[in-house]
Coordinates of C-alpha atoms in Angstrom, one line a residue:
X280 CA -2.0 -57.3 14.0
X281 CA 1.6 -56.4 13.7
X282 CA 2.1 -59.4 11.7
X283 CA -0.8 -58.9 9.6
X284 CA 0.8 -55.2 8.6
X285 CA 3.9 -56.4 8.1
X286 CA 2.5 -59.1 5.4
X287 CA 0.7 -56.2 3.5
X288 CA 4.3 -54.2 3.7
X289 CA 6.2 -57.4 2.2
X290 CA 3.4 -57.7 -0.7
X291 CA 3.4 -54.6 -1.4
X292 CA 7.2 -54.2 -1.9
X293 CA 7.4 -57.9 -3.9
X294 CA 4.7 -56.1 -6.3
X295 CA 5.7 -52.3 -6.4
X296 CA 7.2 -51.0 -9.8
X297 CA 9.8 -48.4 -7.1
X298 CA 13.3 -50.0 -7.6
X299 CA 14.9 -52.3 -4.9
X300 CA 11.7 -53.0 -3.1
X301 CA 11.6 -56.5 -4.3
X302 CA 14.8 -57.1 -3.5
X303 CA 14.3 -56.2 0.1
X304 CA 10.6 -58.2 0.3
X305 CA 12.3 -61.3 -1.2
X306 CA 12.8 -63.7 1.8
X307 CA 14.7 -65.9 -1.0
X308 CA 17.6 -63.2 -1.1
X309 CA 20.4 -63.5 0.7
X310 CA 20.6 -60.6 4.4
X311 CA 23.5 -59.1 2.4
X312 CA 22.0 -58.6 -0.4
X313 CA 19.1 -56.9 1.2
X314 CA 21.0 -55.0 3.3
X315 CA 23.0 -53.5 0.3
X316 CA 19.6 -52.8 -1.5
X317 CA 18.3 -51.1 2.2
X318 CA 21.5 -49.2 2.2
X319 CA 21.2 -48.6 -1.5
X320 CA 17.0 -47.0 -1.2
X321 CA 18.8 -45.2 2.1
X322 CA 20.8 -43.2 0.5
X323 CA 18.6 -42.8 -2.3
X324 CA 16.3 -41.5 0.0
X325 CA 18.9 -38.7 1.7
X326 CA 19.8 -37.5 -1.7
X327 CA 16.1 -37.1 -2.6
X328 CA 15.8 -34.8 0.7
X329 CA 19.0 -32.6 0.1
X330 CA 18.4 -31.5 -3.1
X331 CA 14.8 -31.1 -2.1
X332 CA 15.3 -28.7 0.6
X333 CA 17.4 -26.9 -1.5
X334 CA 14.7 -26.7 -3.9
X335 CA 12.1 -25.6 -1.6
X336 CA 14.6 -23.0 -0.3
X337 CA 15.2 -21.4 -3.7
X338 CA 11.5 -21.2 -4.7
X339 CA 10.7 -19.8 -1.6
X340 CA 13.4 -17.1 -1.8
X341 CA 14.2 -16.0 -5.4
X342 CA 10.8 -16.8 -6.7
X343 CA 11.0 -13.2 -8.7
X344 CA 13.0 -11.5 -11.3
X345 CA 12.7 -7.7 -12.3
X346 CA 13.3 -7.2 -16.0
X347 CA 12.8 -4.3 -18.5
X348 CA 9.9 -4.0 -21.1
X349 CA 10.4 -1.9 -23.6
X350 CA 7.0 -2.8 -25.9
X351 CA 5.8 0.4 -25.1
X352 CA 3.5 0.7 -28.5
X353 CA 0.6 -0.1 -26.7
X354 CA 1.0 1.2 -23.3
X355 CA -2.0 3.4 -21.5
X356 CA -0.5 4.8 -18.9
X357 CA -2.3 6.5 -16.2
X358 CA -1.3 10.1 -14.9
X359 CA -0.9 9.7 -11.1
X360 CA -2.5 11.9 -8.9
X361 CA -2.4 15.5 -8.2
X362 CA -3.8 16.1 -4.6
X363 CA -4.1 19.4 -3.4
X364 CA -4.8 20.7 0.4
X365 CA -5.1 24.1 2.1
X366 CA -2.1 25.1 4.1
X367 CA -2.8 27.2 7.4
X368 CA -3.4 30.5 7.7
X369 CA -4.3 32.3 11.1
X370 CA -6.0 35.4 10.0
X371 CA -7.6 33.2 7.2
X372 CA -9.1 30.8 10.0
X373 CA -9.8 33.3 12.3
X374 CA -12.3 35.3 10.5
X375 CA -14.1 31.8 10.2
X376 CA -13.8 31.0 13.9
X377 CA -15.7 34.8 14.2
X378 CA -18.3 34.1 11.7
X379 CA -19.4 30.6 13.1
X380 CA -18.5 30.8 16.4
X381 CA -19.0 34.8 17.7
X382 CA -19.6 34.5 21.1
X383 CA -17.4 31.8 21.7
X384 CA -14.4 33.9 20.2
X385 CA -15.2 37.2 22.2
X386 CA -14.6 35.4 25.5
X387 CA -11.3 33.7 24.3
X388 CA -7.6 35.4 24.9
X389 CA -5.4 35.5 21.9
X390 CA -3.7 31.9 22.8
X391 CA -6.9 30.0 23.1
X392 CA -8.1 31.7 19.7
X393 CA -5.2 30.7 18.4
X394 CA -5.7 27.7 19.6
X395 CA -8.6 26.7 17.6
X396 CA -7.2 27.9 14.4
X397 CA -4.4 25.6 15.0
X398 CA -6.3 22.4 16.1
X399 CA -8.6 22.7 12.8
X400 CA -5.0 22.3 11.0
X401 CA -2.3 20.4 12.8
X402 CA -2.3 16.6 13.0
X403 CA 0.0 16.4 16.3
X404 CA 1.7 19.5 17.0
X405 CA -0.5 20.7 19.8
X406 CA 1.7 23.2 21.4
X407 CA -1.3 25.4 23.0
X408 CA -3.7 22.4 24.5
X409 CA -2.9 23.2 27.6
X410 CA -3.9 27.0 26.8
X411 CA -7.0 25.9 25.0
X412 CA -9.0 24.4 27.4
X413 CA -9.1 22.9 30.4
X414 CA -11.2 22.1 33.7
X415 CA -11.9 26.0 33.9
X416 CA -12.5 26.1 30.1
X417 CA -14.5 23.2 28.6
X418 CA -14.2 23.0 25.1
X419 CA -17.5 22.8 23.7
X420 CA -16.7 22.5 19.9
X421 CA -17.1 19.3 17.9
X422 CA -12.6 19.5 16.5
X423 CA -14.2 17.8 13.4
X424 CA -17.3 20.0 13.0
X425 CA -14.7 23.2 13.8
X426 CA -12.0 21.8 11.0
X427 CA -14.5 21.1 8.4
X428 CA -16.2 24.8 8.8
X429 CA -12.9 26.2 8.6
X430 CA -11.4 25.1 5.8
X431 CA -12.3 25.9 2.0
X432 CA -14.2 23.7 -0.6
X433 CA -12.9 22.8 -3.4
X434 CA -14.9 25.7 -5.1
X435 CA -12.8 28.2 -3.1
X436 CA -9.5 26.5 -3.8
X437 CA -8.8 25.2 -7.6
X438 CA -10.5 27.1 -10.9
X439 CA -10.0 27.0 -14.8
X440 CA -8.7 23.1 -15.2
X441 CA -7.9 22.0 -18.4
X442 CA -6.4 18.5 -19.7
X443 CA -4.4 19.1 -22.4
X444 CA -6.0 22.2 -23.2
X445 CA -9.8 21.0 -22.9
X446 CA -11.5 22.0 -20.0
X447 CA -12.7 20.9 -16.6
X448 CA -15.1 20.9 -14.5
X449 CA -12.3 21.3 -11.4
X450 CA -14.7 20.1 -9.0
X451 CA -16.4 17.2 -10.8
X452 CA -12.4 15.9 -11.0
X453 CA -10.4 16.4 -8.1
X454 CA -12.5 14.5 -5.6
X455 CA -12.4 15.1 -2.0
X456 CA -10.2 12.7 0.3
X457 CA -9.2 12.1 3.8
X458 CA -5.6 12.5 4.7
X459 CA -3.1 12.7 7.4
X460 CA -3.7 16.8 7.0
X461 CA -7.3 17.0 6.6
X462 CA -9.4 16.9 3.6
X463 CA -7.6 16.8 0.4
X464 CA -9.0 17.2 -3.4
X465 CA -7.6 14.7 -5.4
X466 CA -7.4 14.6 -9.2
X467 CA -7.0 10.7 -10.6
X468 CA -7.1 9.0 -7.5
X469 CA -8.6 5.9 -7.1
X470 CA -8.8 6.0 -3.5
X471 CA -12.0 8.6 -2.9
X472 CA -14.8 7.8 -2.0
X473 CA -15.9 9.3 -5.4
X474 CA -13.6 7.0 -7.6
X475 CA -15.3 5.8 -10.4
X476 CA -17.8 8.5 -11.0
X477 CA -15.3 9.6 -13.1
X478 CA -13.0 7.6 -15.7
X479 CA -9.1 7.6 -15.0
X480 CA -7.0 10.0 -17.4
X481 CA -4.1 8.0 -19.3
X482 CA -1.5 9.0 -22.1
X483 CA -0.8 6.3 -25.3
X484 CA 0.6 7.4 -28.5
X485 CA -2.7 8.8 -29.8
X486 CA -2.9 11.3 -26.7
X487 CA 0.6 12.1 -26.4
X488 CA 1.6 12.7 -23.1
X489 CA -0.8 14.1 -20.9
X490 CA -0.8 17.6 -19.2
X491 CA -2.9 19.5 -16.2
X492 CA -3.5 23.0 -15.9
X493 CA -5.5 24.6 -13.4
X494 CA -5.9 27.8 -11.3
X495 CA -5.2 27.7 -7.6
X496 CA -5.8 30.4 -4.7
X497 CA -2.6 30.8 -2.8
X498 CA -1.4 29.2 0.1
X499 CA -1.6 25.4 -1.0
X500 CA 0.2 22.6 -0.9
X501 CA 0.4 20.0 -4.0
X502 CA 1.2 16.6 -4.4
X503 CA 2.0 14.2 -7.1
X504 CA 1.5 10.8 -6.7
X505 CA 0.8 7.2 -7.5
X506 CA -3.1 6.5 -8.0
X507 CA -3.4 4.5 -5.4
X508 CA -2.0 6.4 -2.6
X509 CA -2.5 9.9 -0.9
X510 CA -0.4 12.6 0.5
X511 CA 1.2 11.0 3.7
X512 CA 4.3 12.8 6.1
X513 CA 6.3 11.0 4.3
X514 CA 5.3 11.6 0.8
X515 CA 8.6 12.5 -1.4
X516 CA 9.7 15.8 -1.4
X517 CA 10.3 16.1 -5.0
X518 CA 7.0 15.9 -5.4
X519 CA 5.6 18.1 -3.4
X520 CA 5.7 21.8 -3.3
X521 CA 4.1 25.4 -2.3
X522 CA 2.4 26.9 -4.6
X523 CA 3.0 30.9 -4.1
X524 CA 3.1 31.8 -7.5
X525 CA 3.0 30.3 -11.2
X526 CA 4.6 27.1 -11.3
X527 CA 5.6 24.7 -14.0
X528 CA 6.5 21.2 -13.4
X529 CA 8.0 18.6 -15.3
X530 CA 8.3 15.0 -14.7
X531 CA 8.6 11.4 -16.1
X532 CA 7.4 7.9 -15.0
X533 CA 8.4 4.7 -14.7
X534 CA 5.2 2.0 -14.3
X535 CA 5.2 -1.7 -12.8
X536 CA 3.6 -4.3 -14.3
X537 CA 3.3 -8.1 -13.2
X538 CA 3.6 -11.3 -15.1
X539 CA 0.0 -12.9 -14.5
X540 CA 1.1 -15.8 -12.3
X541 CA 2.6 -13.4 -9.6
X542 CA -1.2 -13.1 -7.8
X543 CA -0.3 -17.0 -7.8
X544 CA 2.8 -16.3 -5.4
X545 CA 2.5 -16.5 -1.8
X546 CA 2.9 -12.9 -0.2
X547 CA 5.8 -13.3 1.8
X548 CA 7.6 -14.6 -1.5
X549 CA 6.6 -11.3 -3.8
X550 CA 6.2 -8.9 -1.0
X551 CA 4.0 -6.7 -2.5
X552 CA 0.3 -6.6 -2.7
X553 CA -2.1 -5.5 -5.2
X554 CA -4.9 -2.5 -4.8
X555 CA -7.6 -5.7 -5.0
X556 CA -6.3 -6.7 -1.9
X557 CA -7.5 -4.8 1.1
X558 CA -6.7 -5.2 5.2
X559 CA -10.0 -6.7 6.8
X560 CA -9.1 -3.9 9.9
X561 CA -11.7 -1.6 11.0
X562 CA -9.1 1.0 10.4
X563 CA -8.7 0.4 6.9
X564 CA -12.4 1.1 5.8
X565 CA -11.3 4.8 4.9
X566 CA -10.1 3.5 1.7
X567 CA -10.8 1.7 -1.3
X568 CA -7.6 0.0 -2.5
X569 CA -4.3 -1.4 -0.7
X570 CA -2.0 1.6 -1.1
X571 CA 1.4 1.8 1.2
X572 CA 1.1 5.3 2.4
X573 CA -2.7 4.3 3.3
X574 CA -1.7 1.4 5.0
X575 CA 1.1 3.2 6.8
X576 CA -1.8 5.9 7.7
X577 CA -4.2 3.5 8.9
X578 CA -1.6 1.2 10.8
X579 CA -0.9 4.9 12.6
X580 CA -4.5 5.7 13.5
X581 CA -4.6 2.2 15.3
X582 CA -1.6 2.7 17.1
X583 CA -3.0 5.9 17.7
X584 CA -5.9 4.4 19.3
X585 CA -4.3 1.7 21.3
X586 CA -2.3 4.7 22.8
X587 CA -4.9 7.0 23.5
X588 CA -8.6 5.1 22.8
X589 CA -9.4 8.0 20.4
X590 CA -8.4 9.5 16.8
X591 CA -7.3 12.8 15.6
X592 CA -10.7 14.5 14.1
X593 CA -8.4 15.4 11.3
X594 CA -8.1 11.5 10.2
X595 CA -10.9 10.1 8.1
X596 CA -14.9 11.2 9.1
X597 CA -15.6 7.1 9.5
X598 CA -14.4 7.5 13.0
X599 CA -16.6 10.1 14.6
X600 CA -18.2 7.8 17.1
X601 CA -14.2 7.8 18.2
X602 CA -13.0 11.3 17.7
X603 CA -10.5 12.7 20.7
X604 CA -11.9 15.3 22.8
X605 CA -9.8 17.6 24.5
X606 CA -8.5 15.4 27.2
X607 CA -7.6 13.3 24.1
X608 CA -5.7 15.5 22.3
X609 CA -3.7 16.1 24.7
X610 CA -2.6 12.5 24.8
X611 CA -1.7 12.3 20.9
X612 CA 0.6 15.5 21.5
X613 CA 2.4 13.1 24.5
X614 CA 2.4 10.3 21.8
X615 CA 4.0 12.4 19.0
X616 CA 6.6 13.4 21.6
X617 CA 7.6 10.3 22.6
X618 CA 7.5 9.3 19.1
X619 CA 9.7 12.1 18.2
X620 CA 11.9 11.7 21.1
X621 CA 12.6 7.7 20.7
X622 CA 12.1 7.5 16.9
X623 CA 9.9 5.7 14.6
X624 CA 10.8 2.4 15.5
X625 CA 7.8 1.5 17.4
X626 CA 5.4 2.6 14.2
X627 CA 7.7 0.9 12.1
X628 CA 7.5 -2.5 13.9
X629 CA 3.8 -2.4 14.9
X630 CA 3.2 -1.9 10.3
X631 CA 5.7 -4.7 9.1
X632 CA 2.6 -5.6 7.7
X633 CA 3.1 -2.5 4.8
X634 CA 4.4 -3.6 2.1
X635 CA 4.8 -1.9 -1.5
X636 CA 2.1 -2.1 -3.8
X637 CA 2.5 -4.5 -6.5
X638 CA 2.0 -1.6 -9.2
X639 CA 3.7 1.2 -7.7
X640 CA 4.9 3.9 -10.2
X641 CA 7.9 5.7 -9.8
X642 CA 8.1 9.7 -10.6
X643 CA 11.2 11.5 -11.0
X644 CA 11.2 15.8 -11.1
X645 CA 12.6 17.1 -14.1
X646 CA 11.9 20.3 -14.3
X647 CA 10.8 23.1 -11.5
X648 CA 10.4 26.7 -12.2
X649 CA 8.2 29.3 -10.5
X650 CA 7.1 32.5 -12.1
X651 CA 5.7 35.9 -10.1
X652 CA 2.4 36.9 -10.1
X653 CA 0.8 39.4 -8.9
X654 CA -2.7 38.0 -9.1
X655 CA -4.8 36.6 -6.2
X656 CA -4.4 33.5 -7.8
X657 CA -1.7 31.0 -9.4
X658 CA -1.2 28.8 -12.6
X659 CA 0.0 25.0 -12.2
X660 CA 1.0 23.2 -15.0
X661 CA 1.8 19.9 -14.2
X662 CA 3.0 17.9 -17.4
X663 CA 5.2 14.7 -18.5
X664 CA 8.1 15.3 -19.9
X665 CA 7.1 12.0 -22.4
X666 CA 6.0 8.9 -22.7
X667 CA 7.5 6.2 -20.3
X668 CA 10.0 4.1 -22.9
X669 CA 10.4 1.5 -20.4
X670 CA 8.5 -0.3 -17.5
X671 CA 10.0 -2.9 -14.8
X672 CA 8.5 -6.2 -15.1
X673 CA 8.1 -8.7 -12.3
X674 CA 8.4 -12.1 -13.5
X675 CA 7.4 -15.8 -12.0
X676 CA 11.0 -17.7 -11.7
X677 CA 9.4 -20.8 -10.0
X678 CA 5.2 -21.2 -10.3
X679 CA 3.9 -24.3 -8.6
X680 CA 3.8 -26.5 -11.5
X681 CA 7.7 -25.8 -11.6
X682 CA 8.2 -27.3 -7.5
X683 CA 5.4 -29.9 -8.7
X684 CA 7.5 -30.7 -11.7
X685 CA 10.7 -30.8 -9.5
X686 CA 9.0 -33.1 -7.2
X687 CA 8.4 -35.2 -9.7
X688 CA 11.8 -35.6 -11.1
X689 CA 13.6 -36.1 -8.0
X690 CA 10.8 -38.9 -6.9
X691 CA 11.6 -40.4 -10.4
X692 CA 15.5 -40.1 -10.4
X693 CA 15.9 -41.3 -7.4
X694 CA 13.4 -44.1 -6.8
X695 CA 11.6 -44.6 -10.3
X696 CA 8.2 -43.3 -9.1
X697 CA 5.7 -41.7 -10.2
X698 CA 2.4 -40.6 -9.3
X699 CA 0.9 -43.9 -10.2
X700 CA 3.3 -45.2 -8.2
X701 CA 1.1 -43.7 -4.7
X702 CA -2.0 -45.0 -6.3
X703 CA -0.4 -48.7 -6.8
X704 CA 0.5 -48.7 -3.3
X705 CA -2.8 -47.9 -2.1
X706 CA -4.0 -50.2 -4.3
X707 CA -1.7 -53.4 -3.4
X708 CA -1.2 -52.3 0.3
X709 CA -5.2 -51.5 1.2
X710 CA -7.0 -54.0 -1.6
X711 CA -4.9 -56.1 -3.7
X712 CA -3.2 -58.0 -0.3
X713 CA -6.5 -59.1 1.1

């Protein structure tokens, strides 16, 4: 048998096109001259591997470049988000808690009623669980049914929208969303469940650069955005704010876009991902698209239930069948403390999986100002200062016919082959020596 393979070998390398195989499968040739020629294909061989490593190593590090595009003359370029939710107020609250809830509230001291105004509000600051219930006070209110009764529609929050000076329906627009603080209305998002019963607003040349107006009822917060993400903890504080009177913002844009191939480029190389391309986790369902601060949020709520086998009723109404109770409650408060107390670092290594969206935008504030009122409601203008002149572009440096290419070379440099060179060794090892 061995003898039989070796025969096929020595035919094989007496009829192969690769350089100094012959030489070697000659039994005419001298040992020193196949011994140079074994040395010779050896080295050869080492070279080919060197050069290929490195090869592999760049494309699989510096397989991007970031450049500038400035052909801006047909550009649509979306307005990112304005997201607005209702900030707390105790008196506020409390006359709900009265209205739906009266003989609840009459039985209840001041810390347990403010107790429930609180919990229909705060995420994980639970100072007054302890106060609000307990084995001598069962709590029997749904948190979720309580912090949706509690808090305002949309109808009650936002009035008299214009874009650029045509007007809204503000209701039909911002769409409702589930945040880390409750429901949100969202204007231009992408990530209700809503999206696409409604086009996307977007500025050209013909447009001009787009502007929001609208009416708000005091004691809100507002956020601006990227499309594709919501209002998060750690949303930027430039762009954010209280609205307590008129206010008129300014600010500018700088988009992403992505040379076609980069789809093509393994994730760990362009570390990003794009919208299309969604967690399969049970805790991402909330959301249409891949955002980062939604998959921040969602990595969260399944930390969140890995600590405590519940969620906060304030996170998205797809997990009712798993809302904490009371008991659970006060295990998230435990959680945000410890959190608090050690740092982030054990969030932060249980989401390396969040990554930057492939199109993120970036916002800058230009310009800020706040005017009295005395009104029971505000104006928000929200405008861009102009239309982005530039937009970062990420560029394929290597693609996979460039390594296959590569391969190619070396294989041919270094030993004459080609890929007819595989098939003529199938060929003379498998068929042509029989």
């Amino acid at each position: 048998m061995f003898s039989r393979i070796l025969s096929r070998l020595f035919f094989f390398g007496a009829n192969s096109n690769i350089h100094g195989l012959r030489y070697i499968s000659d039994r005419n040739r001298s040992w020193i001259s196949r011994l140079f020629w074994i040395t010779a294909l050896c080295l050869c061989g080492w070279g080919l591997l060197m050069i290929l490593f490195g090869t592999l190593k760049t494309f699989n590090q510096d397989t991007l470049s970031f450049t500038l595009d400035t052909n801006r003359l047909l550009w649509n370029t979306a307005f990112p988000s304005i997201t607005v939710c209702e900030k707390f107020h105790y008196l506020r609250v409390l006359r709900k808690l009265n209205k739906f809830y009266p003989d609840l509230m009459q039985s209840m001291d001041y810390d347990q009623k403010k107790f429930f105004a609180e919990i229909s509000f705060t995420e994980t600051n639970c100072n007054l669980c302890k106060t609000g219930c307990g084995p001598d006070n069962n709590c029997p209110i749904n948190f979720r049914e309580l912090a949706e009764k509690v808090r305002e529609p949309c109808s009650e929050l936002i009035h008299g929208c214009s874009w650029q000076d045509k007007e809204l329906d503000c209701c039909k627009y911002f769409l409702p969303i589930d945040s880390e603080f409750g429901l949100c209305y969202s204007f231009n998002t992408l990530q209700s469940r809503l999206s696409g019963t409604v086009p996307l607003f977007k500025s050209n040349r013909t447009t001009g650069p787009g502007y929001l107006s609208f009416y708000v009822y005091k004691r809100l917060l507002v956020y601006i955005h990227g499309s594709d993400d919501v209002p998060w903890v750690k949303s930027d504080l430039d762009m954010r704010f209280d609205v307590n009177d008129n206010i008129d913002f300014i600010f500018e844009m700088i988009e992403m876009s992505n040379d076609q191939q980069v789809k093509e480029i393994d994730l760990d190389a362009r570390k990003c991902r794009y919208p299309q391309e969604v967690l399969k986790n049970y805790f991402e369902k909330p959301y249409k698209l891949y955002g980062y601060s939604t998959c921040m949020i969602t990595c969260e709520t399944e930390l969140m239930f890995k600590q405590c086998e519940c969620v906060h009723h304030l996170r998205d109404n797809t997990f009712t069948d798993i809302t904490c109770n009371f008991t659970g409650l006060i295990c998230l408060s435990l959680f945000a403390e410890d959190k608090n107390k050690f740092g982030t670092d054990q969030v932060e290594k249980h989401c390396q999986h969040c990554i930057p969206s492939c199109e993120e935008i970036q916002l800058t504030k230009i310009h800020y100002n706040t005017y009295e009122t005395d009104d029971d409601y505000s104006r928000v203008d929200i405008k861009m200062a102009n239309l982005p002149n530039i937009r970062y572009k990420r560029n394929v440096i290597h693609s996979n016919l460039d390594l296959v290419v590569s391969i190619g070379g070396l294989a041919g440099l270094f030993f004459g082959a080609s890929l007819l060179s595989i098939v003529e060794a199938i060929y003379l090892i498998f068929f042509r020596a029989t």
